[in-house]
PDB file of C-alpha atoms and ligand atoms in Angstrom:
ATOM      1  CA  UNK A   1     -51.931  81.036 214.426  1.00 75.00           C
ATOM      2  CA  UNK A   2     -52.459  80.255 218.238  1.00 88.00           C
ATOM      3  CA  UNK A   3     -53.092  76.659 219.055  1.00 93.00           C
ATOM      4  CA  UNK A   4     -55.842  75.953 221.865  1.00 97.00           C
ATOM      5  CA  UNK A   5     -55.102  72.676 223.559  1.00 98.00           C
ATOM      6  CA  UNK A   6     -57.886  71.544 225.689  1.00 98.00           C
ATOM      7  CA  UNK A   7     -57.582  70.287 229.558  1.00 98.00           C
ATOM      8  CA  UNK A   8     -60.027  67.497 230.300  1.00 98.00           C
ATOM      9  CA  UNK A   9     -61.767  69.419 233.728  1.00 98.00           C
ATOM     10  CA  UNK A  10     -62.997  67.162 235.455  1.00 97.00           C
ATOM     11  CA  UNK A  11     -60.442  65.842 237.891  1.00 97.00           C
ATOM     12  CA  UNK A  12     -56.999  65.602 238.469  1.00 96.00           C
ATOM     13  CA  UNK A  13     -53.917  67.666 237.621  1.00 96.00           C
ATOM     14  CA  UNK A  14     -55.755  70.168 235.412  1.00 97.00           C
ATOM     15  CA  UNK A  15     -53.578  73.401 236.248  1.00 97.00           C
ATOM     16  CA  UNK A  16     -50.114  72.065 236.014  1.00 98.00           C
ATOM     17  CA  UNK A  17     -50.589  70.846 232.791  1.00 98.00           C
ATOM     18  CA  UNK A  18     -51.908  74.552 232.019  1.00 98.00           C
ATOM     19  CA  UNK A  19     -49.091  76.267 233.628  1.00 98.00           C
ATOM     20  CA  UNK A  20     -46.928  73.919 231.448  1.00 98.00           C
ATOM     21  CA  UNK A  21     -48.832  74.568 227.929  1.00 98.00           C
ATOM     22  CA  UNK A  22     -48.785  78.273 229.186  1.00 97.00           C
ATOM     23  CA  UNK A  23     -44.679  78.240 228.477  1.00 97.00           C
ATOM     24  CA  UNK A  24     -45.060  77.181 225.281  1.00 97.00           C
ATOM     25  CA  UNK A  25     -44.786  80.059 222.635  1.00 95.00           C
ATOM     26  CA  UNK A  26     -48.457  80.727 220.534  1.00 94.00           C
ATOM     27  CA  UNK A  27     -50.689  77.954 222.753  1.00 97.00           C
ATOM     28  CA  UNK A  28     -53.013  78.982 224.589  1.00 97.00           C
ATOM     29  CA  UNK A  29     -55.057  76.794 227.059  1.00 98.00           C
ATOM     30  CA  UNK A  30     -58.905  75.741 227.344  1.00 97.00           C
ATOM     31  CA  UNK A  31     -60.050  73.753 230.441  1.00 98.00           C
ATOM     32  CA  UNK A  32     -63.000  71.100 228.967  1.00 97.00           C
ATOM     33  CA  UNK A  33     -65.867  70.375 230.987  1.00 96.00           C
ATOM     34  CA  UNK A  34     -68.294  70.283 228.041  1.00 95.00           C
ATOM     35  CA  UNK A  35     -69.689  69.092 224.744  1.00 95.00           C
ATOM     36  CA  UNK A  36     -69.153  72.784 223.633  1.00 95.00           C
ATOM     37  CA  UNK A  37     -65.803  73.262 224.690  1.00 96.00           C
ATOM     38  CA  UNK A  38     -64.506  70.313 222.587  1.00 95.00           C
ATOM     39  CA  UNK A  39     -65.114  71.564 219.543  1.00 91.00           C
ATOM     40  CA  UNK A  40     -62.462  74.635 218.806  1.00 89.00           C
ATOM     41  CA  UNK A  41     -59.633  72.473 220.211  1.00 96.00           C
ATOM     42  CA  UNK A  42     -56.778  71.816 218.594  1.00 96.00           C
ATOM     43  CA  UNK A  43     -55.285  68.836 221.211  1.00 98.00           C
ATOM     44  CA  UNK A  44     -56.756  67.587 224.635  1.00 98.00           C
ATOM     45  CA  UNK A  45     -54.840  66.405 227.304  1.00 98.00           C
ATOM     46  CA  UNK A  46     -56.286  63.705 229.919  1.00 98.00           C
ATOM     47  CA  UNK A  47     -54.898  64.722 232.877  1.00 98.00           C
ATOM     48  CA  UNK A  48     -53.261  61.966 235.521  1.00 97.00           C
ATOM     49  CA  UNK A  49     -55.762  62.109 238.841  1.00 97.00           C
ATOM     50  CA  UNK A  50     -57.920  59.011 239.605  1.00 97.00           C
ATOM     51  CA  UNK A  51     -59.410  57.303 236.251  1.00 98.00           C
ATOM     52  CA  UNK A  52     -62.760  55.771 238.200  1.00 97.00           C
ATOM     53  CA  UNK A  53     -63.474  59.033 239.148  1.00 98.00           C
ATOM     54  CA  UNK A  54     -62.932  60.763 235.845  1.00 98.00           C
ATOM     55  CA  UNK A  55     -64.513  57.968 233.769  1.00 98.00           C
ATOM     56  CA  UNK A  56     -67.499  58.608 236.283  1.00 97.00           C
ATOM     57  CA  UNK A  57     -67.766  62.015 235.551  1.00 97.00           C
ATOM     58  CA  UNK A  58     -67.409  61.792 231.424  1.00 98.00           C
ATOM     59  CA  UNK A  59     -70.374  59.428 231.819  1.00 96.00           C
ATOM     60  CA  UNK A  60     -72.202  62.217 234.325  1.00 96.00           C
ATOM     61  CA  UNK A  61     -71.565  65.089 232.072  1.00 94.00           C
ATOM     62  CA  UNK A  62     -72.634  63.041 229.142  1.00 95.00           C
ATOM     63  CA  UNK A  63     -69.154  63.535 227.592  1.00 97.00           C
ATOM     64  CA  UNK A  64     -67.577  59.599 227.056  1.00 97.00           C
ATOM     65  CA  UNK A  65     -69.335  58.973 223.474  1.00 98.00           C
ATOM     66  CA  UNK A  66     -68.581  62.455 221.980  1.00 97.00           C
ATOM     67  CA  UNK A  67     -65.195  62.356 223.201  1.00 98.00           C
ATOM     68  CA  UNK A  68     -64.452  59.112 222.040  1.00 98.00           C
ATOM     69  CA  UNK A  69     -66.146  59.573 218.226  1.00 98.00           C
ATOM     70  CA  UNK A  70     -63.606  62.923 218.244  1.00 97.00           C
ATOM     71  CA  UNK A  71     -60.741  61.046 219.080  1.00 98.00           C
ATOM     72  CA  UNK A  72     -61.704  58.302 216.414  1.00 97.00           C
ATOM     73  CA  UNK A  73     -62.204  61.055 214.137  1.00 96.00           C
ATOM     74  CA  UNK A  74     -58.658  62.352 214.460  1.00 96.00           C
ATOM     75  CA  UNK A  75     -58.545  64.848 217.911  1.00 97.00           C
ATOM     76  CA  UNK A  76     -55.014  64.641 219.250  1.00 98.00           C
ATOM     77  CA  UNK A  77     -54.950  63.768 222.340  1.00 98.00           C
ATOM     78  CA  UNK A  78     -52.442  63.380 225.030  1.00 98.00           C
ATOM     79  CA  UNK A  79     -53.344  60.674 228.448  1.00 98.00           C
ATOM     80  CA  UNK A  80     -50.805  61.016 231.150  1.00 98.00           C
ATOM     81  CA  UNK A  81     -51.252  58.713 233.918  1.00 98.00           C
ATOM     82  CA  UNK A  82     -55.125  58.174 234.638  1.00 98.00           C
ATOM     83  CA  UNK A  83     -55.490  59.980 230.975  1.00 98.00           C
ATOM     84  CA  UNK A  84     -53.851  56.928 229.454  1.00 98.00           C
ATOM     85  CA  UNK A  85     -56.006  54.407 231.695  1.00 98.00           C
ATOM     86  CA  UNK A  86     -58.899  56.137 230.512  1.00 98.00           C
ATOM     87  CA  UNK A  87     -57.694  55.558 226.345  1.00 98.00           C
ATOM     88  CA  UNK A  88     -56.606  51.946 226.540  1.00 98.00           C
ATOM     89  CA  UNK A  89     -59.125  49.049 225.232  1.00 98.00           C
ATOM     90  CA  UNK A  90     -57.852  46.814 227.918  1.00 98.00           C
ATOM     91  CA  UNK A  91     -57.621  46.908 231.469  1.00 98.00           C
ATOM     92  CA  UNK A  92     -55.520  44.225 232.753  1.00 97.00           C
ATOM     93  CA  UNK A  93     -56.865  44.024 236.364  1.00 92.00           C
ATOM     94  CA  UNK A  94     -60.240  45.743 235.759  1.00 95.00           C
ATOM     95  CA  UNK A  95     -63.081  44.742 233.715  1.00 95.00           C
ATOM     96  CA  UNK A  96     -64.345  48.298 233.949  1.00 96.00           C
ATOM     97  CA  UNK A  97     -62.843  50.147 230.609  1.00 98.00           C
ATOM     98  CA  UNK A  98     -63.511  54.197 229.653  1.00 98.00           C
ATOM     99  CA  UNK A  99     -62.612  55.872 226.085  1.00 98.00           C
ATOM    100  CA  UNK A 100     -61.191  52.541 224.843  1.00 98.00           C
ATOM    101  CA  UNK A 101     -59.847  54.191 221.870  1.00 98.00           C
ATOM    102  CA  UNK A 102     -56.145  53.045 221.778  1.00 98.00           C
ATOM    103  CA  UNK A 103     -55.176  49.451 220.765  1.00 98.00           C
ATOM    104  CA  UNK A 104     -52.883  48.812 224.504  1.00 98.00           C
ATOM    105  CA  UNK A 105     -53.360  47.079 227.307  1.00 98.00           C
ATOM    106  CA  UNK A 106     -52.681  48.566 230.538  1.00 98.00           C
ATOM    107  CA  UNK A 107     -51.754  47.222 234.212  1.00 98.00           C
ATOM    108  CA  UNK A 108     -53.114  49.905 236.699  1.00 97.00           C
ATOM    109  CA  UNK A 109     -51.502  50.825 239.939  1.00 96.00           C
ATOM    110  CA  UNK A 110     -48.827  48.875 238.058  1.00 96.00           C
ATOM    111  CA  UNK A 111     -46.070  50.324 240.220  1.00 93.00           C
ATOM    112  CA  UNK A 112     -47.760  49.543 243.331  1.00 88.00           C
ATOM    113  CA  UNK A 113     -49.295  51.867 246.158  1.00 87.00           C
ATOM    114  CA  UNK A 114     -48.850  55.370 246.360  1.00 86.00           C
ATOM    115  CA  UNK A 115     -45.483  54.955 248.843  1.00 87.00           C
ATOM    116  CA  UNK A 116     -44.302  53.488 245.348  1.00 86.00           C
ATOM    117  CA  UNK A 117     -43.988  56.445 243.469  1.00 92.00           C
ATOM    118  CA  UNK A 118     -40.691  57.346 242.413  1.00 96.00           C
ATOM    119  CA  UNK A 119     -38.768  59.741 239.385  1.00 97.00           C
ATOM    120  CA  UNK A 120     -36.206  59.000 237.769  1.00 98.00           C
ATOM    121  CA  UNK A 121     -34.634  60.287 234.034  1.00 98.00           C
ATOM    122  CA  UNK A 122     -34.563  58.491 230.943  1.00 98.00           C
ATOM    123  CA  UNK A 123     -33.325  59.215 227.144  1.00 98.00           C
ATOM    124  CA  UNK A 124     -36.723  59.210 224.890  1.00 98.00           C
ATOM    125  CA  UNK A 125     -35.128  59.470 221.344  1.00 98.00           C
ATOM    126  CA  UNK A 126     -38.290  60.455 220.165  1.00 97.00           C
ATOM    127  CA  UNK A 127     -38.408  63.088 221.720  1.00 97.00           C
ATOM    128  CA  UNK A 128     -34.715  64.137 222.140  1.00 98.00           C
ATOM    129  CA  UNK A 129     -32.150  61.956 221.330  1.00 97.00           C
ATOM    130  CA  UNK A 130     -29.552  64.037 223.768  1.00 98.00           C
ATOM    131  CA  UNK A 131     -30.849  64.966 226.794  1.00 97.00           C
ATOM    132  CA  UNK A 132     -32.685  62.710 229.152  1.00 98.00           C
ATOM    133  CA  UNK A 133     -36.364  63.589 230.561  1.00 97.00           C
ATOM    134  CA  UNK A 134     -36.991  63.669 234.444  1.00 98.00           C
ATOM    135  CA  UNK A 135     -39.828  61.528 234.846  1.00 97.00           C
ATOM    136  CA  UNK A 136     -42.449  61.215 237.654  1.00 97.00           C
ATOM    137  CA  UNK A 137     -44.239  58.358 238.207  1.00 97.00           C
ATOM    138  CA  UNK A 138     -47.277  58.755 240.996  1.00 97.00           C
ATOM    139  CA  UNK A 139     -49.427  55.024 241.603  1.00 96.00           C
ATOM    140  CA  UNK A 140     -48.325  54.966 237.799  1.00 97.00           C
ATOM    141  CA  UNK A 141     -49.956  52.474 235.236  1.00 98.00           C
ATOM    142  CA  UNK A 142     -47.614  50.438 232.558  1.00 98.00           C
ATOM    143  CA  UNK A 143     -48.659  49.492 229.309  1.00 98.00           C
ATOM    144  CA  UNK A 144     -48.426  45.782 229.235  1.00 98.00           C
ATOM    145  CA  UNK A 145     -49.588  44.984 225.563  1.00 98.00           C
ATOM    146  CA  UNK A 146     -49.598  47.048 222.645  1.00 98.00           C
ATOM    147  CA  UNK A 147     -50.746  46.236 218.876  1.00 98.00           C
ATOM    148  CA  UNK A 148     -48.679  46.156 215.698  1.00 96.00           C
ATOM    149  CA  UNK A 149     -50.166  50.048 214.891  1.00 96.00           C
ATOM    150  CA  UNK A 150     -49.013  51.221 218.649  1.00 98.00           C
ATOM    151  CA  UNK A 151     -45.337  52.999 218.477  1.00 98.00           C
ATOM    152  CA  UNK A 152     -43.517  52.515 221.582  1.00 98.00           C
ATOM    153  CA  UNK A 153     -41.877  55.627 222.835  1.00 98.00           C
ATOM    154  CA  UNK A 154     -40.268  54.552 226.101  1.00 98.00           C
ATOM    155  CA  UNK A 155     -39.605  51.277 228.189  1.00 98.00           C
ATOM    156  CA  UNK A 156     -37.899  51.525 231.880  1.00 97.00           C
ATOM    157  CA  UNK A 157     -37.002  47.958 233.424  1.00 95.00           C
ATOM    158  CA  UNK A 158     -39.117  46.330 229.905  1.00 96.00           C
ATOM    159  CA  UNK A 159     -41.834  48.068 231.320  1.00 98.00           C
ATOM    160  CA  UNK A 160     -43.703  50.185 228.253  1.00 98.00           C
ATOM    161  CA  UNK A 161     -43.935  54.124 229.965  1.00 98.00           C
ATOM    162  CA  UNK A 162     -44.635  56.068 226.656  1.00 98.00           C
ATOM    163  CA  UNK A 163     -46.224  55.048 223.000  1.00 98.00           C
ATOM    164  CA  UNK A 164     -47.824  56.843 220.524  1.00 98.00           C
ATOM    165  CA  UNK A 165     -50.790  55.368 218.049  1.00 98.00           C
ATOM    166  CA  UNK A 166     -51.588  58.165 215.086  1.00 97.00           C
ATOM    167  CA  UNK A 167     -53.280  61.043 216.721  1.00 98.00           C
ATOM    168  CA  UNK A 168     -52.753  59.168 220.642  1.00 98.00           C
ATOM    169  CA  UNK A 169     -50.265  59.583 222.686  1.00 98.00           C
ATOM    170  CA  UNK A 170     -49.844  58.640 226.516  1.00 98.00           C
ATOM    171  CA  UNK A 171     -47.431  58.368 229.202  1.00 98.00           C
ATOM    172  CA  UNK A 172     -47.412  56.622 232.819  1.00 98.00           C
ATOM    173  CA  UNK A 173     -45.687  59.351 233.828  1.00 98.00           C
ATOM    174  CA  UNK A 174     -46.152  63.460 234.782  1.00 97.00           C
ATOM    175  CA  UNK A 175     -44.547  65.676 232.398  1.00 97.00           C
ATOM    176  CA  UNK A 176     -46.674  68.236 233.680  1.00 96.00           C
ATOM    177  CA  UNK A 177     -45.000  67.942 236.963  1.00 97.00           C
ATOM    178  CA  UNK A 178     -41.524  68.807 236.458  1.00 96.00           C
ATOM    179  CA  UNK A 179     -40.257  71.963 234.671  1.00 95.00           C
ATOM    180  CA  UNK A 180     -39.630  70.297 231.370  1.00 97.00           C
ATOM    181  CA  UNK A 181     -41.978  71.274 228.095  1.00 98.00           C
ATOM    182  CA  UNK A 182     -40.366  68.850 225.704  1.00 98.00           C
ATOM    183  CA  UNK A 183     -43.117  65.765 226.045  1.00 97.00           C
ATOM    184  CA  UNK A 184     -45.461  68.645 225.526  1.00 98.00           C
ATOM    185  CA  UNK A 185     -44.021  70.064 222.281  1.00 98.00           C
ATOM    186  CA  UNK A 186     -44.043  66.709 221.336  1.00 98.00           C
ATOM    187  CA  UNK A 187     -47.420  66.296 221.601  1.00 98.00           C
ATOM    188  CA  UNK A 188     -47.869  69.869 220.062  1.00 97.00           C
ATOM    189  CA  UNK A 189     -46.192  69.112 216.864  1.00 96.00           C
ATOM    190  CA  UNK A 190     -48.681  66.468 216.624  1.00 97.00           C
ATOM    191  CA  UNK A 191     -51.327  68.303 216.812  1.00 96.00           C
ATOM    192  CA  UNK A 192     -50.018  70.790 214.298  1.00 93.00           C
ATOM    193  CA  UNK A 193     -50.319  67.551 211.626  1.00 92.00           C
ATOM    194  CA  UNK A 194     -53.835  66.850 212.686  1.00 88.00           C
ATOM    195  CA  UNK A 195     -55.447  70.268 212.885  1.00 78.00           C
ATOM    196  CA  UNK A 196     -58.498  69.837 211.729  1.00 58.00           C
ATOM    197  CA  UNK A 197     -60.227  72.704 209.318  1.00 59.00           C
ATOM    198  CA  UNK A 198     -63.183  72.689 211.706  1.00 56.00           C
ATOM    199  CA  UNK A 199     -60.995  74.169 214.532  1.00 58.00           C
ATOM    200  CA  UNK A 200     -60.189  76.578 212.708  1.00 61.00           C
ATOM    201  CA  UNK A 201     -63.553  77.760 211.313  1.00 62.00           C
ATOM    202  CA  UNK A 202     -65.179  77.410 214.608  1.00 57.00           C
ATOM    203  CA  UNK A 203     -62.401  79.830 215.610  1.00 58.00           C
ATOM    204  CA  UNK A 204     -63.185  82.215 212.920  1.00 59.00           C
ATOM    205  CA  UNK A 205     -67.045  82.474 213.630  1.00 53.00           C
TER     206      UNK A 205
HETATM  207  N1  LIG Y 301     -53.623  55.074 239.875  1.00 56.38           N
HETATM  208  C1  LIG Y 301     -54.446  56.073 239.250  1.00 56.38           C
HETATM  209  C2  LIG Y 301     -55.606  55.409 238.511  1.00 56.38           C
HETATM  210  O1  LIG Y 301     -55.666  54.217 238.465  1.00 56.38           O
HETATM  211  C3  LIG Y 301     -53.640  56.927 238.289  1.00 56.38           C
HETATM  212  C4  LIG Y 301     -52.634  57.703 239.061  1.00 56.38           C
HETATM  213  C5  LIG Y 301     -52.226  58.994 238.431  1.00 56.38           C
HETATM  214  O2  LIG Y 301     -52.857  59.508 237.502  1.00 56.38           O
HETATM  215  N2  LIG Y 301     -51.195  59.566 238.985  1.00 56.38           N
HETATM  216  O3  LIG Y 301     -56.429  56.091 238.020  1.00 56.38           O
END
C-alpha cells in the first residue's frame, strides 16, 4: 500500500521536500496545514525555513498541542533544519522552545550567519555504509546535548548533524535540497515500523 507522508505547510521548504518524496516508489505526498490533515499520515516532515515563524504559526492555526500528543503517541516524524529546532526540549540560546518532544539540546544559527552556509559530504553508516551523502547546511542548527535514549546518526568537526530517538528523526542539514533520496528512505522505513492502524482505517473510510 501507498504511504502518505505529510509536509508541515506552513513555512519553509515545503515543495522540495515533495518533489523529493515524489521519487520515491509507492509515497505519495500531503502538505499539512490542519488538524484534519494530520490524521491519515503515515510520517511528517518539518521542513527547514525559519522556526520563530513556524512555531508562530502552529500556535495560530491551533496545531502545536495536537501535533505534539501525535508525535508522543508514535507519528514519525522527520525535522530538518528549523524542523529539528522546532522538536528539541532545549534551546541553547533561546528560552523560547516549540514541539519539545525530543530529549536534545540544540544551538541555533549554530554555524553562524547565513554567509556561513556551506555543503560538504559525509559517510552516515546508518544510512549507507558506502557511499557518502552531500550535505547542505543553510544558518544550520547543531545538536549540542543529547540523552542516553537519543541515537546519534552523524557528527562533522564533533558537532552532532543527525540522530534519531524512536519514531524522531532530525538533521541540521537539507536532504531535500540535493538530488539524493537516501535520508528520505531512511526516514520511510521508519515509518513503515510505526504505521499506525488508524492511518490506515482513516484511509479506508
Ligand atoms: N536558522 C533557522 C532557524 O533558526 C533555521 C535555518 C534553516 O532551516 N535552514 O529557524
Amino acid at each position: 500500500m501507498n504511504k502518505i507522508i505529510g509536509i508541515l505547510g506552513m513555512q519553509g521548504a515545503i515543495a522540495e521536500h515533495q518533489e523529493i518524496l515524489l521519487q520515491i516508489p509507492h509515497t505519495k505526498t500531503r502538505i499539512v496545514k490542519t488538524a484534519k490533515d494530520l490524521d491519515c499520515i503515515d510520517g511528517l516532515i518539518l521542513p527547514g525555513g525559519e522556526s520563530t515563524a513556524i512555531g508562530k504559526l502552529l500556535d495560530y492555526f491551533s496545531l502545536k498541542e495536537i501535533l505534539r500528543q501525535k508525535i508522543i503517541s508514535g507519528l514519525p516524524v522527520f525535522g530538518t533544519c528549523a524542523g529539528l529546532i522546532l522538536l528539541a526540549k532545549n534551546i541553547e540560546n533561546q528560552t523560547n522552545t516549540h514541539l519539545e518532544t525530543m530529549d536534545i539540546t540544540v544551538k541555533r544559527n549554530g554555524y553562524g550567519s547565513q554567509l556561513d552556509s556551506f555543503s560538504t559530504n559525509l559517510l552516515i553508516p546508518t544510512i549507507d555504509k558506502n557511499m557518502p551523502i552531500p550535505l547542505v547546511f543553510i544558518r544550520a542548527p547543531y545538536i549540542t546535548k543529547t540523552d542516553k535514549d537519543v541515537q546519534i546518526l552523524a557528527t562533522l568537526d564533533n558537532k552532532i548533524i543527525a540522530a534519531r530517538q524512536k519514531n524522531m528523526l532530525v538533521s541540521s542539514f537539507h536532504p531535500e535540497l540535493t538530488c539524493d533520496l537516501r535520508f528520505h528512505q531512511y526516514f520511510l522505513s521508519i515509518c513503515l515500523l510505526y504505521t499506525s492502524d488508524a492511518a490506515d482505517e482513516a484511509r479506508s473510510v
